Coordinates of C-alpha atoms in Angstrom, one line a residue:
X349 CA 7.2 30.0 5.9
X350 CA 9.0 28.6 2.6
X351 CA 9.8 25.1 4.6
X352 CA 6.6 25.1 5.7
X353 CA 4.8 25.0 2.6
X354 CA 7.5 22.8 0.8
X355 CA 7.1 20.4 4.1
X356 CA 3.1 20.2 3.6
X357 CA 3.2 19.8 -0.6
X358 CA 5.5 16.8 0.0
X359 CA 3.2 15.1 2.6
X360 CA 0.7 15.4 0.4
X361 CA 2.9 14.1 -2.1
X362 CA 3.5 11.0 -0.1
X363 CA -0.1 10.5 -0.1
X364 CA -1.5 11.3 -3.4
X365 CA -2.8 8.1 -5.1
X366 CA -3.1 9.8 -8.8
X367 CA 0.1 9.9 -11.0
X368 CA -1.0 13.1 -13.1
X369 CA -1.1 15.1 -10.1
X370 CA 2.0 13.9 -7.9
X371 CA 3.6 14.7 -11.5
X372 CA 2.6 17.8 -11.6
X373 CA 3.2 18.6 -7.4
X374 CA 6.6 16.9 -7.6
X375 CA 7.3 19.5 -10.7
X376 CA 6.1 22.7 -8.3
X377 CA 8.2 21.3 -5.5
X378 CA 11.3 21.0 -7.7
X379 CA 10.9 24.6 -9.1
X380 CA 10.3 26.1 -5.3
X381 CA 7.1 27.8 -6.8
X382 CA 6.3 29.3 -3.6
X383 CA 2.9 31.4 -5.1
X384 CA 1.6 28.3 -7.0
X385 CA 1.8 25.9 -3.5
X386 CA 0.2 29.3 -1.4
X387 CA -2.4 28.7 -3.7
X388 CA -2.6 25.1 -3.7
X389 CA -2.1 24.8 0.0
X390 CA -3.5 28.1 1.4
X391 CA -6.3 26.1 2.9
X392 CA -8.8 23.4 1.6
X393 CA -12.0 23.5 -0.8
X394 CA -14.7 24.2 1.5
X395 CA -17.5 21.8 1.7
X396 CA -20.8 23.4 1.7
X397 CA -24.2 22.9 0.0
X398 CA -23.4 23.0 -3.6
X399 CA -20.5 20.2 -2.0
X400 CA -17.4 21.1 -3.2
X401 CA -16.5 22.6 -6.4
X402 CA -13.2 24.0 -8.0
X403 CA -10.2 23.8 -10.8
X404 CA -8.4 20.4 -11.3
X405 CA -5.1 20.0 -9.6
X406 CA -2.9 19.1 -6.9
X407 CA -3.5 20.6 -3.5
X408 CA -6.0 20.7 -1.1
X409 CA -7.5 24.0 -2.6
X410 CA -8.1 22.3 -6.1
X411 CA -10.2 19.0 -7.5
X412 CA -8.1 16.0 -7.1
X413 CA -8.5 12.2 -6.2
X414 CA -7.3 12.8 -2.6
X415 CA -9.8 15.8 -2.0
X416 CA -12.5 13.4 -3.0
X417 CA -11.2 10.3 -1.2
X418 CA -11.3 12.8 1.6
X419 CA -15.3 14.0 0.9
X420 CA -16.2 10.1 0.4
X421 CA -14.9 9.3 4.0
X422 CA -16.7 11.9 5.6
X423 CA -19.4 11.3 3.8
X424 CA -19.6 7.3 4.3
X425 CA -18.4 8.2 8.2
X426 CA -21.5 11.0 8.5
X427 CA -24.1 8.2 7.0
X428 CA -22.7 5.7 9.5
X429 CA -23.0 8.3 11.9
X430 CA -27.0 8.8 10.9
X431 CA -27.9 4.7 11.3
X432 CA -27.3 3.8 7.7
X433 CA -24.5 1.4 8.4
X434 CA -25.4 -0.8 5.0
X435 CA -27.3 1.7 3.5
X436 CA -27.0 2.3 -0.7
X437 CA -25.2 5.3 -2.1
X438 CA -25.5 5.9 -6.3
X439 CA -23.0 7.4 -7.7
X440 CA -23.3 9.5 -11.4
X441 CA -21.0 11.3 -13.0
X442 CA -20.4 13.4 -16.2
X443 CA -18.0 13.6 -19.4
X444 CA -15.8 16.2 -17.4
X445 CA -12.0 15.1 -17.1
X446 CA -11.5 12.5 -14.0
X447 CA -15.3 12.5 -13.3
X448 CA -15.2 8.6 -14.0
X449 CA -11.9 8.2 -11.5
X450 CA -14.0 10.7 -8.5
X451 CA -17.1 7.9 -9.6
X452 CA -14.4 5.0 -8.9
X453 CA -13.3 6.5 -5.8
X454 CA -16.4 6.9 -4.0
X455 CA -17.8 3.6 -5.0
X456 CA -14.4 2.0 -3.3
X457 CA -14.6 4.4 -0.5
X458 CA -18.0 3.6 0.4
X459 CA -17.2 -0.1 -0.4
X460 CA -14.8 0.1 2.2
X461 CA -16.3 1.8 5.0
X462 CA -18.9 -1.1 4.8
X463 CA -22.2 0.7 2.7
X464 CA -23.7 -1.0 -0.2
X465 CA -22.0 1.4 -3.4
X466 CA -23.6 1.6 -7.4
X467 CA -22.3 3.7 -10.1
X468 CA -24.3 4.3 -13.0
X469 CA -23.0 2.6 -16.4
X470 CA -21.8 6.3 -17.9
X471 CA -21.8 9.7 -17.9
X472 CA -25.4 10.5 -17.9
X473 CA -27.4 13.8 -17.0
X474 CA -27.4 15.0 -13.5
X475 CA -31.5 14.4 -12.8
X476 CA -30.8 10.7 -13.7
X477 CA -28.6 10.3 -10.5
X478 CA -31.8 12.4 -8.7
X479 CA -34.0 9.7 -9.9
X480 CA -31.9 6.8 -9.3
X481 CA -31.5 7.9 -5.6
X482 CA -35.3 7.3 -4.6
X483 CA -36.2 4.9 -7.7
X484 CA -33.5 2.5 -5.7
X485 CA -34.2 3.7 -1.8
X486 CA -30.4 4.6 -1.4
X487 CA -29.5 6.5 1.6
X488 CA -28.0 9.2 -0.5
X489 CA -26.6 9.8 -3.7
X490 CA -23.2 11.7 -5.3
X491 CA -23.2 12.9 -8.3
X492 CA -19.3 14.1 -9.9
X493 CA -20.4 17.2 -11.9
X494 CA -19.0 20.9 -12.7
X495 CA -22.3 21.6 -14.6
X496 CA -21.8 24.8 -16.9
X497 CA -18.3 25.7 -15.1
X498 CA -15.2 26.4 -17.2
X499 CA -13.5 23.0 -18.7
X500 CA -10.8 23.3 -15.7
X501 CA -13.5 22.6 -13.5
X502 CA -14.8 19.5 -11.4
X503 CA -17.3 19.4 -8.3
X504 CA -19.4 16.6 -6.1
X505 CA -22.7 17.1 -6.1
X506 CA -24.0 15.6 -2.7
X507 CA -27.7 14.4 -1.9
X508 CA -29.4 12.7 0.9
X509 CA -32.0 10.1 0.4
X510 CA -34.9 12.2 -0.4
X511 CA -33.6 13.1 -3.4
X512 CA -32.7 16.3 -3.0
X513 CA -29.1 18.1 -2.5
X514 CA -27.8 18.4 1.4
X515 CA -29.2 21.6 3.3
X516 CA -27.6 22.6 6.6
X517 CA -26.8 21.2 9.4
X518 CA -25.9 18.1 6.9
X519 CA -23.6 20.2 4.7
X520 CA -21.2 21.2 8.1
X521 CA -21.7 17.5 9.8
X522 CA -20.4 16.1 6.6
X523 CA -17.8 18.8 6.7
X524 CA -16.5 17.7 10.1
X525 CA -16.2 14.1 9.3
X526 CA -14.3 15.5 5.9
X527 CA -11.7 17.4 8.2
X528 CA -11.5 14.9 11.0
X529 CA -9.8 12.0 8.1
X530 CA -6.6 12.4 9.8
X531 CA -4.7 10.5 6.8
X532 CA -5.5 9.0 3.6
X533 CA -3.8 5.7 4.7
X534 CA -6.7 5.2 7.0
X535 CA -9.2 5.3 4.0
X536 CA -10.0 1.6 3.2
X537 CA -10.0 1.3 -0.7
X538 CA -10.7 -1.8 -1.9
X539 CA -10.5 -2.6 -5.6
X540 CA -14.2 -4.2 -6.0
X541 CA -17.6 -4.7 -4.3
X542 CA -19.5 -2.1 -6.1
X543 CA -22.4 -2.7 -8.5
X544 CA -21.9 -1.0 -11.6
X545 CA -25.7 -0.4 -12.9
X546 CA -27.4 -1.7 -16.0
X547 CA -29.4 0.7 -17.8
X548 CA -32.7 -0.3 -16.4
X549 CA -32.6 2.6 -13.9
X550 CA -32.0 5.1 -17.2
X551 CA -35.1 3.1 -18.6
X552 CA -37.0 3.5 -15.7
X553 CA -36.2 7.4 -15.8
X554 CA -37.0 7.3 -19.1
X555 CA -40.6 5.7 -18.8
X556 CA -41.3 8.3 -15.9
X557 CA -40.6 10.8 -18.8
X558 CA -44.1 10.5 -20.2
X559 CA -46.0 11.0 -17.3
X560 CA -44.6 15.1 -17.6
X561 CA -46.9 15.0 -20.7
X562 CA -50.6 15.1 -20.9
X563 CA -52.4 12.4 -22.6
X564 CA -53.4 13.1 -26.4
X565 CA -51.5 16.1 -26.2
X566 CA -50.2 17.9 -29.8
X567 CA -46.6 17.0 -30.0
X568 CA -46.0 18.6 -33.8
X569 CA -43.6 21.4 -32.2
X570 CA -39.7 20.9 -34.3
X571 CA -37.1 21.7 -32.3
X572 CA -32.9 22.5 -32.6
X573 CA -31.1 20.7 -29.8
X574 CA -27.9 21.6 -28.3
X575 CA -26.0 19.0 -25.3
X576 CA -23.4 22.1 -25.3
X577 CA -20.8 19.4 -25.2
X578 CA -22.2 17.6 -22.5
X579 CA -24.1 14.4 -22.4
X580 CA -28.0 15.3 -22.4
X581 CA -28.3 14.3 -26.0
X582 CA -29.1 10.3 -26.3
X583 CA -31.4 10.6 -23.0
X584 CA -33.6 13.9 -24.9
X585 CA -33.5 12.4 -28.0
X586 CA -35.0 8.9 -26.1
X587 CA -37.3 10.8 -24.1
X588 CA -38.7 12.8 -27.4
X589 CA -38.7 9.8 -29.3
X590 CA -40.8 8.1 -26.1
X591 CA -43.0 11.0 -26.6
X592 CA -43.8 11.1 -30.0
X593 CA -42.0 14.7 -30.8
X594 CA -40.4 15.4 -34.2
X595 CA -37.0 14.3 -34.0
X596 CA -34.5 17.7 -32.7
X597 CA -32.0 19.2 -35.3
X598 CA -28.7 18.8 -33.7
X599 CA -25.8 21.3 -33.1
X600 CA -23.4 18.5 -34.1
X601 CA -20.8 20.8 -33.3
X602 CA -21.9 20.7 -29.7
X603 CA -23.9 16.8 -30.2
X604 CA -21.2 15.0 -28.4
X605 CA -19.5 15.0 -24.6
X606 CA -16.0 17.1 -24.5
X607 CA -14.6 17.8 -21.6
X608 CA -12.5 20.6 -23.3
X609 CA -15.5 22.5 -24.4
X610 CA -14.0 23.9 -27.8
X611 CA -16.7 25.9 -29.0
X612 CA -18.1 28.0 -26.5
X613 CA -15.8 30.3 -23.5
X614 CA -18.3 29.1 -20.6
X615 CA -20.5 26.0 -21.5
X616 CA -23.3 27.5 -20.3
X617 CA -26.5 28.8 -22.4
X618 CA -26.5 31.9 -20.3
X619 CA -23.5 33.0 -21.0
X620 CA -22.4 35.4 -24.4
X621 CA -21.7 33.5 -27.3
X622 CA -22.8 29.8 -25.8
X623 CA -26.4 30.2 -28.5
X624 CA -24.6 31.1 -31.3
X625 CA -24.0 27.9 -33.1
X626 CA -27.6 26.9 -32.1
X627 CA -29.2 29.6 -33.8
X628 CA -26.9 29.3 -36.9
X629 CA -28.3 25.7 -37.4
X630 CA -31.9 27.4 -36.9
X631 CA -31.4 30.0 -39.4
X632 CA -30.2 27.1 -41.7
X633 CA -32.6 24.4 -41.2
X634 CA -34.8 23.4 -44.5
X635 CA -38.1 23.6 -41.9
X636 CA -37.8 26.6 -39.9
X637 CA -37.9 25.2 -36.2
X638 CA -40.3 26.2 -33.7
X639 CA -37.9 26.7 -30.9
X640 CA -34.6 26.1 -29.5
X641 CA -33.7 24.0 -26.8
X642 CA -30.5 23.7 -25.0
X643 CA -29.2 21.8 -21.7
X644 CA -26.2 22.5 -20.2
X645 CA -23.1 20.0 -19.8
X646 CA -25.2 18.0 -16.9
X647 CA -28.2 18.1 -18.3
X648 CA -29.8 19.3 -15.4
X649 CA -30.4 23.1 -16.7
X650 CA -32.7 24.0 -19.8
X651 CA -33.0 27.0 -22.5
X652 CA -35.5 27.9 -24.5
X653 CA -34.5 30.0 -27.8
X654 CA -37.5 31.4 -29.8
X655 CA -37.9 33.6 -33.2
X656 CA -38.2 37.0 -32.2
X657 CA -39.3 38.8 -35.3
X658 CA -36.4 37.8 -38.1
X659 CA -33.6 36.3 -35.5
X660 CA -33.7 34.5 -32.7
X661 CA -33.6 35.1 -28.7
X662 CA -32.9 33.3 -25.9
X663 CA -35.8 33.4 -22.9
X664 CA -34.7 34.3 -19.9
X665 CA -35.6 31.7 -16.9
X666 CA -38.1 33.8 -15.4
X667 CA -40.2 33.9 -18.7
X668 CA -39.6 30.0 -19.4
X669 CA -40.5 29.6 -15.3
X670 CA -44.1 31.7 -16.4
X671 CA -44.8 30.1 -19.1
X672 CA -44.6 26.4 -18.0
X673 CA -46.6 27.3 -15.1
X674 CA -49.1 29.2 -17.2
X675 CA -49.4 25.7 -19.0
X676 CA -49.5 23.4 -16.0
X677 CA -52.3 25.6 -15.1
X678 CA -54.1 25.3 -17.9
X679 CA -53.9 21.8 -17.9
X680 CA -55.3 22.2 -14.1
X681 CA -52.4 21.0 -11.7
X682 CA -52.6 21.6 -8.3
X683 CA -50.1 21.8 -5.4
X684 CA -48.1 24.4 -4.4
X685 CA -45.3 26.8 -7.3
X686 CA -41.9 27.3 -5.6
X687 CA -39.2 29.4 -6.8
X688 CA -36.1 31.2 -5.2
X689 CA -36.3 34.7 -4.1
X690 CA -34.0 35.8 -6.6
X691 CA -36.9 34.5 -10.0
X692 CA -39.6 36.6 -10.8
X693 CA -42.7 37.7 -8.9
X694 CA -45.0 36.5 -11.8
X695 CA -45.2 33.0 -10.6
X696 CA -46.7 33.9 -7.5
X697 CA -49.4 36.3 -9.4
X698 CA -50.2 33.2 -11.8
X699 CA -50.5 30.8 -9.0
X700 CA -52.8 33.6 -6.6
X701 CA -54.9 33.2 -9.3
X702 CA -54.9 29.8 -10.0
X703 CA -55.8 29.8 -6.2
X704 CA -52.5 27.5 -6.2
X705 CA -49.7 27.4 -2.6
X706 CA -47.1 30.2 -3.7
X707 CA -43.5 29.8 -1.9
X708 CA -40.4 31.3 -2.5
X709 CA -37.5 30.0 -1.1
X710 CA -33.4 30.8 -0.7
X711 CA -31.9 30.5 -3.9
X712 CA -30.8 27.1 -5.1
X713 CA -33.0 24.1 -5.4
X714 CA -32.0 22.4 -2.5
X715 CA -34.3 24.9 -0.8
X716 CA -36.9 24.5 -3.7
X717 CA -36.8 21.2 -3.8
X718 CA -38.5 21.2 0.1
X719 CA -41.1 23.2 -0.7
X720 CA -44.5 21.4 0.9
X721 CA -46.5 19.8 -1.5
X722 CA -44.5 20.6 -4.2
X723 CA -46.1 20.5 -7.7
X724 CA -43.8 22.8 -9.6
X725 CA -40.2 24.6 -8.7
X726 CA -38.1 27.0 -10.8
X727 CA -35.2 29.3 -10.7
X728 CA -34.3 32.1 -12.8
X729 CA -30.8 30.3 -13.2
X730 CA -32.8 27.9 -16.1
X731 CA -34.0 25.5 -13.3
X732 CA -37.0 23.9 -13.7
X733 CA -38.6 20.8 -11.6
X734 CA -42.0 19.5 -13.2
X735 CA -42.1 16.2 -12.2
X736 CA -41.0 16.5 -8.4
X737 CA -42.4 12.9 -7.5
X738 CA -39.7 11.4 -9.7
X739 CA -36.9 14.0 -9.7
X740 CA -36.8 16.4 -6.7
X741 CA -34.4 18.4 -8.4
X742 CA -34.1 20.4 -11.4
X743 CA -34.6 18.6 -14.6
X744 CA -33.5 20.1 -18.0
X745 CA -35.0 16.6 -19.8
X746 CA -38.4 17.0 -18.7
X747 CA -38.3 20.7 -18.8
X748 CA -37.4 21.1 -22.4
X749 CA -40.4 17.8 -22.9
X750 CA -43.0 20.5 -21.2
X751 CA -42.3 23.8 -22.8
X752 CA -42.3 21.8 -26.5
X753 CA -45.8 20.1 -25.8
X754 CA -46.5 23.8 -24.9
X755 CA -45.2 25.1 -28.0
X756 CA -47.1 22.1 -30.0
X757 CA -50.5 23.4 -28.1
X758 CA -49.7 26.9 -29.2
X759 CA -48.8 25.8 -32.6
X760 CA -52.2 24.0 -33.1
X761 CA -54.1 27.4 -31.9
X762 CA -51.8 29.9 -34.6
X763 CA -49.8 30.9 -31.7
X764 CA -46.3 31.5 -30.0
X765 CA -44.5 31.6 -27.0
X766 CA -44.3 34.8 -27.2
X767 CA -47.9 35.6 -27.8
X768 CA -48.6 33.4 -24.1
X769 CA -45.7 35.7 -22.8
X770 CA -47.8 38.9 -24.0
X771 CA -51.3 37.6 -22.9
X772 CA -49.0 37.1 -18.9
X773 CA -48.1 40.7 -18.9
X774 CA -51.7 41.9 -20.3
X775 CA -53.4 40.0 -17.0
X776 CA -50.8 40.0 -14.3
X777 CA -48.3 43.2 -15.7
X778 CA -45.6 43.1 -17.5
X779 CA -42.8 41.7 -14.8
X780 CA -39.3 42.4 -16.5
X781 CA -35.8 40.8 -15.1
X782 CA -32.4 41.6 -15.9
X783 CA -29.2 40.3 -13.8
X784 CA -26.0 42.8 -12.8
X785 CA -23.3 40.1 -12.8
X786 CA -19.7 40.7 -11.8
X787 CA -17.1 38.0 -12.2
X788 CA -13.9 38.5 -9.6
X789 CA -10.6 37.4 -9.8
X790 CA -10.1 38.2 -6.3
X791 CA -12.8 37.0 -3.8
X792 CA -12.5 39.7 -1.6
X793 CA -13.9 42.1 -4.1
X794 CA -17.2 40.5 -3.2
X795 CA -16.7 40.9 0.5
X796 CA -15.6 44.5 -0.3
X797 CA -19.2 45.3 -2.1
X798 CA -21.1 43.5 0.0
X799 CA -20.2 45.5 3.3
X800 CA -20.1 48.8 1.0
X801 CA -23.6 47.9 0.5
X802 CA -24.7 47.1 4.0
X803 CA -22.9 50.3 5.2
X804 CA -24.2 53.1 3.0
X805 CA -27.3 51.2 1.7
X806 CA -28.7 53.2 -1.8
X807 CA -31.7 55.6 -0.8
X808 CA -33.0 55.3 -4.7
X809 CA -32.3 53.6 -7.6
X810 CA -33.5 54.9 -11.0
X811 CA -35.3 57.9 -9.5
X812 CA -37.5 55.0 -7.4
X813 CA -37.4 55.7 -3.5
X814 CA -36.2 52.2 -2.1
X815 CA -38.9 51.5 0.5
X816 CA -37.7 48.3 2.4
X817 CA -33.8 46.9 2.6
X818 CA -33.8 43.3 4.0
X819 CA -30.4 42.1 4.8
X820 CA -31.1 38.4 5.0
X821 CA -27.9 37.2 6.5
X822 CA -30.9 37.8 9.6
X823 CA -33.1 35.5 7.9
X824 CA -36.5 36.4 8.0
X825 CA -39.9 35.1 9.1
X826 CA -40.0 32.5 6.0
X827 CA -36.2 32.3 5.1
X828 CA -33.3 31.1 7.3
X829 CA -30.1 33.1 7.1
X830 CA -28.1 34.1 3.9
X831 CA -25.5 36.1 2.7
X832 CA -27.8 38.1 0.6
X833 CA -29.8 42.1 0.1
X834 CA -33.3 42.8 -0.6
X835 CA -34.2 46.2 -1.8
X836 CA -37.9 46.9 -2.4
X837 CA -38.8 49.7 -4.4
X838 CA -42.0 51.5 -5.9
X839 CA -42.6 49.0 -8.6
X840 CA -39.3 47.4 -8.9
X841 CA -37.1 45.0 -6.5
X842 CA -33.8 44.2 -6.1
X843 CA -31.6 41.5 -4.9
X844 CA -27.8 40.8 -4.2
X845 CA -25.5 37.8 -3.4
X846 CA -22.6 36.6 -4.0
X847 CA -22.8 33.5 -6.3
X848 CA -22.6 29.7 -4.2
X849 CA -20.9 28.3 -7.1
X850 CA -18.8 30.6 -9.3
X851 CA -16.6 33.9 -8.5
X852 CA -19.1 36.2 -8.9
X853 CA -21.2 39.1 -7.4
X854 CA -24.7 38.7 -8.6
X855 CA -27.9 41.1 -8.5
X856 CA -30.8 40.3 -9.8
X857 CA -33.7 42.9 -10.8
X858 CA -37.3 43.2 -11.4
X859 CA -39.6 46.0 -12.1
X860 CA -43.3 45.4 -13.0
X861 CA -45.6 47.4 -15.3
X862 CA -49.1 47.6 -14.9
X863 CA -50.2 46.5 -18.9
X864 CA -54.0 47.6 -20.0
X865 CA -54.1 45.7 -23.1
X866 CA -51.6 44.0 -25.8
X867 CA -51.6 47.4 -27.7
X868 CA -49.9 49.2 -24.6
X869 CA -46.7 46.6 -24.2
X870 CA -44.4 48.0 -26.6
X871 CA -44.6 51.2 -24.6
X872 CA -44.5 49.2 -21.5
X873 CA -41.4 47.1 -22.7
X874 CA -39.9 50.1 -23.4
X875 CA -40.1 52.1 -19.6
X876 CA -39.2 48.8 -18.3
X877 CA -35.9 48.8 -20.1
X878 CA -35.0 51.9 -19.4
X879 CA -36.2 51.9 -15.7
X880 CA -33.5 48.3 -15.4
X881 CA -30.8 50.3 -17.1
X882 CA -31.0 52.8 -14.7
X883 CA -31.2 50.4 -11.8
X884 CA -27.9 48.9 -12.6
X885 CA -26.2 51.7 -12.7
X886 CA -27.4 53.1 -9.8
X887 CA -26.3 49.7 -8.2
X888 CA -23.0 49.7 -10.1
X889 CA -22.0 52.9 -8.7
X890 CA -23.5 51.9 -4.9
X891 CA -21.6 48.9 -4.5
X892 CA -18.3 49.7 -6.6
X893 CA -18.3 47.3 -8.9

């Protein structure tokens, strides 16, 4: 078994085109590190619909030049394959450590395989690949991204030529044409033959910015911007200056790309601890701000941070989701709302009475994305699409340019986000979400609670009798098949999955409370705490985690 796995490292040793990483094989090799290589060779990144994601390093279970010169081959084969024979592929990537080479080596794979191949000048945020893919008519796009993983992270991001990430059966065609590269030798690499792009396409983004804003609109709203190490900063700060908005306070601690992340554990806003430097410089700013805004490293993600009586607080997605759709109704849009089963049930109450389409979709926004007649998507996850004709895709540029023209209207009438979140709950019920998360060392955990669940399903949760369990690896009559558990209750619903693109087991939870006026919410607020406290116990205990 030991010559085995000695025998495959040092083919893949033979192979590897990237000194770092045959430095750091040949060093595993000499020490007969047996429990690293099972790692490392235990089987290979799986490409799926998120494309593939994982840590740096050598080995065909880690993020490494020959794992992507692998993916660009199937991928150039699988395009070939679908009539696209000198089709364009654009190519972005971010600040993260060897995104620029993964760039490099797609652009020379795709060179090579005989498509037409353009990388984008530098690191820029993930929605300008989005845009860059239809703006330029390629046949798909790749974008080199970890978003808000840990620094030791790197992924490839893959879409079609709609726009929009890959969606089975393209995820497992691509995925055969990935394993059926019998050798990198066979990979044609050549050293040029790619465009590198000018920065009209960011220009062009840019001037599609504006048409997210409506015409005349109050843009007096003052903002604190964090790019949370990543590189969303020049592109808001264009876009707001485009627009007219008061120029964001910086976290300057966070301005600037770093793939090492130094100030924050995960580098994303969701997680403990990621805000705090953002509401420091709110707290010390000489005009107190109007709200918070924060992107994560990609840019594609956006939060929204308020003052919450003397401090501030972070929105969740579902109440950023409300609001913005609160305000594109207002402003009378039409077309249809989308968001993933997993985000609140509000939006579909705001659009049934906006007499507006209401879908919901699997989570991600690959599935969002494909919603007929799409006019507005989110996730809970802080994924928001408001301009789908330009990016179909989430959008944490144009998202955080909405919800501050928002702010600026509500600032003009006396009035806060938080007093629009209060008037939602007073007409639709006060619709309350909170997330269970479990992160795992040891995948199997998941698989452990997820067939604990399915076996001895909970009969209540929080004294609430669940009425319905869905389990949606069925699929359903408006969802295909997913690893994933619906519980419906009397007032509150519950969800579970394991997480597409991190080790974790995620459940998501909502309970509504019928509201009779403004003076009844702090009453309300209160049950509804209590009642999603209970819940996640009750679903602690159920699935062992």
């Amino acid at each position: 078994m030991h010559d085995e796995l000695i025998a495959q490292a040092q083919a893949w040793l033979t192979e590897d085109p990237d000194p770092e990483t045959r430095t750091e094989l040949a060093r595993l090799i000499d020490a007969g590190d047996h429990t690293e290589l099972a790692a490392r060779f235990g089987g290979t990144l799986q490409f799926g619909t998120a494309g593939l994601r994982g840590e740096l390093g050598a080995g065909p279970m880690r993020m490494n030049r020959s794992v992507v010169i692998r993916a660009a081959a199937g991928l150039a084969a699988y395009l070939k394959k679908q009539g696209h024979d000198n089709g364009l592929v654009v190519i972005g990537y971010d600040a993260r450590h060897k995104s620029h080479d993964f760039a490099q080596d797609t652009a020379a794979v795709m060179t090579g395989a005989g498509l037409r191949a353009a990388i984008l000048p530098r690191p820029l945020p993930t929605p300008v690949l989005a845009f860059a893919i239809r703006h330029l008519g390629a046949v798909a796009g790749v974008e080199v991204t970890a978003s808000h993983n840990p620094p030791r992270d790197n992924g490839y991001k893959v879409y079609l030529g709609d726009g929009s990430q890959i969606v089975p059966p393209a995820d497992i065609d691509i995925a055969a044409e990935i394993a059926a590269v019998p050798s990198l030798t066979t990979v044609r690499r050549p050293t040029e033959g790619w465009d590198i792009l000018d920065d009209s396409v960011l220009d062009a983004y840019l001037a599609r910015t504006d048409a997210v804003l409506s015409e005349g609109s109050p843009r007096t709203a003052r903002t604190v911007y964090t790019a949370m190490h990543g590189v969303g900063k020049d592109v808001l700060l264009a876009a707001f200056a485009r627009a007219g908005f008061p120029e964001p306070v910086l976290v300057t601690e966070q301005a600037e790309p770093d793939p090492d992340f130094p100030t924050v554990a995960f580098p994303n806003p969701e997680e403990p601890g990621a805000m705090d430097l953002a509401f420091a410089t709110a707290r010390a700013a000489a005009t107190a701000p109007d709200l918070i805004i924060a992107n994560d490293p990609d840019a594609d993600r956006c939060a929204v941070a308020v003052q919450d009586g003397t401090d501030w607080r972070m929105l969740r997605g579902d109440e950023v989701g409300a609001l913005l759709a609160a305000h594109l109704v207002r402003r009378g849009a039409t077309g249809t709302f989308a968001e993933s089963i997993v985000s609140s049930s509000l939006l579909g109450r705001i659009a049934e009475k906006a007499g507006l389409p209401h879908v919901e979709t699997l989570t991600g926004f690959k599935w969002i994305a494909r919603a007929e007649g799409l006019r507005f998507g989110y996730e809970e996850a802080l994924g928001y699409c408001v301009d789908p004709d330009g990016v179909r895709d989430k959008d944490g540029i144009t998202a955080a340019l909405l919800i501050t023209e928002l702010a600026s209207r509500l600032k003009e009438e006396g009035r806060t986000l938080l007093d629009l979140l209060d008037d939602l709950a007073v007409e639709h019920g006060l619709h309350a979400t909170d997330q269970l998360s479990a992160r795992v060392e040891d995948l199997s955990l998941i698989t452990a609670a997820m067939r604990r669940l399915r076996e001895q399903p909970p009969t209540e949760l929080a004294g609430l009798p669940v009425t319905g369990t869905d389990d949606l690896t069925r699929g359903t009559a408006d969802l295909p098949p997913t690893d994933g558990l619906r519980y419906t209750l009397d007032g509150a619903r519950v969800i579970v999955r394991p997480s597409g693109t991190e080790p974790k087991l995620k459940c998501y939870l909502e309970v509504v409370i019928p509201v009779g006026s403004h003076e009844d919410l702090p009453a309300a607020r209160a049950k509804a705490t209590a009642l999603l406290e209970s819940i996640k116990r009750g679903l602690s205990a159920a699935a062992g985690i």
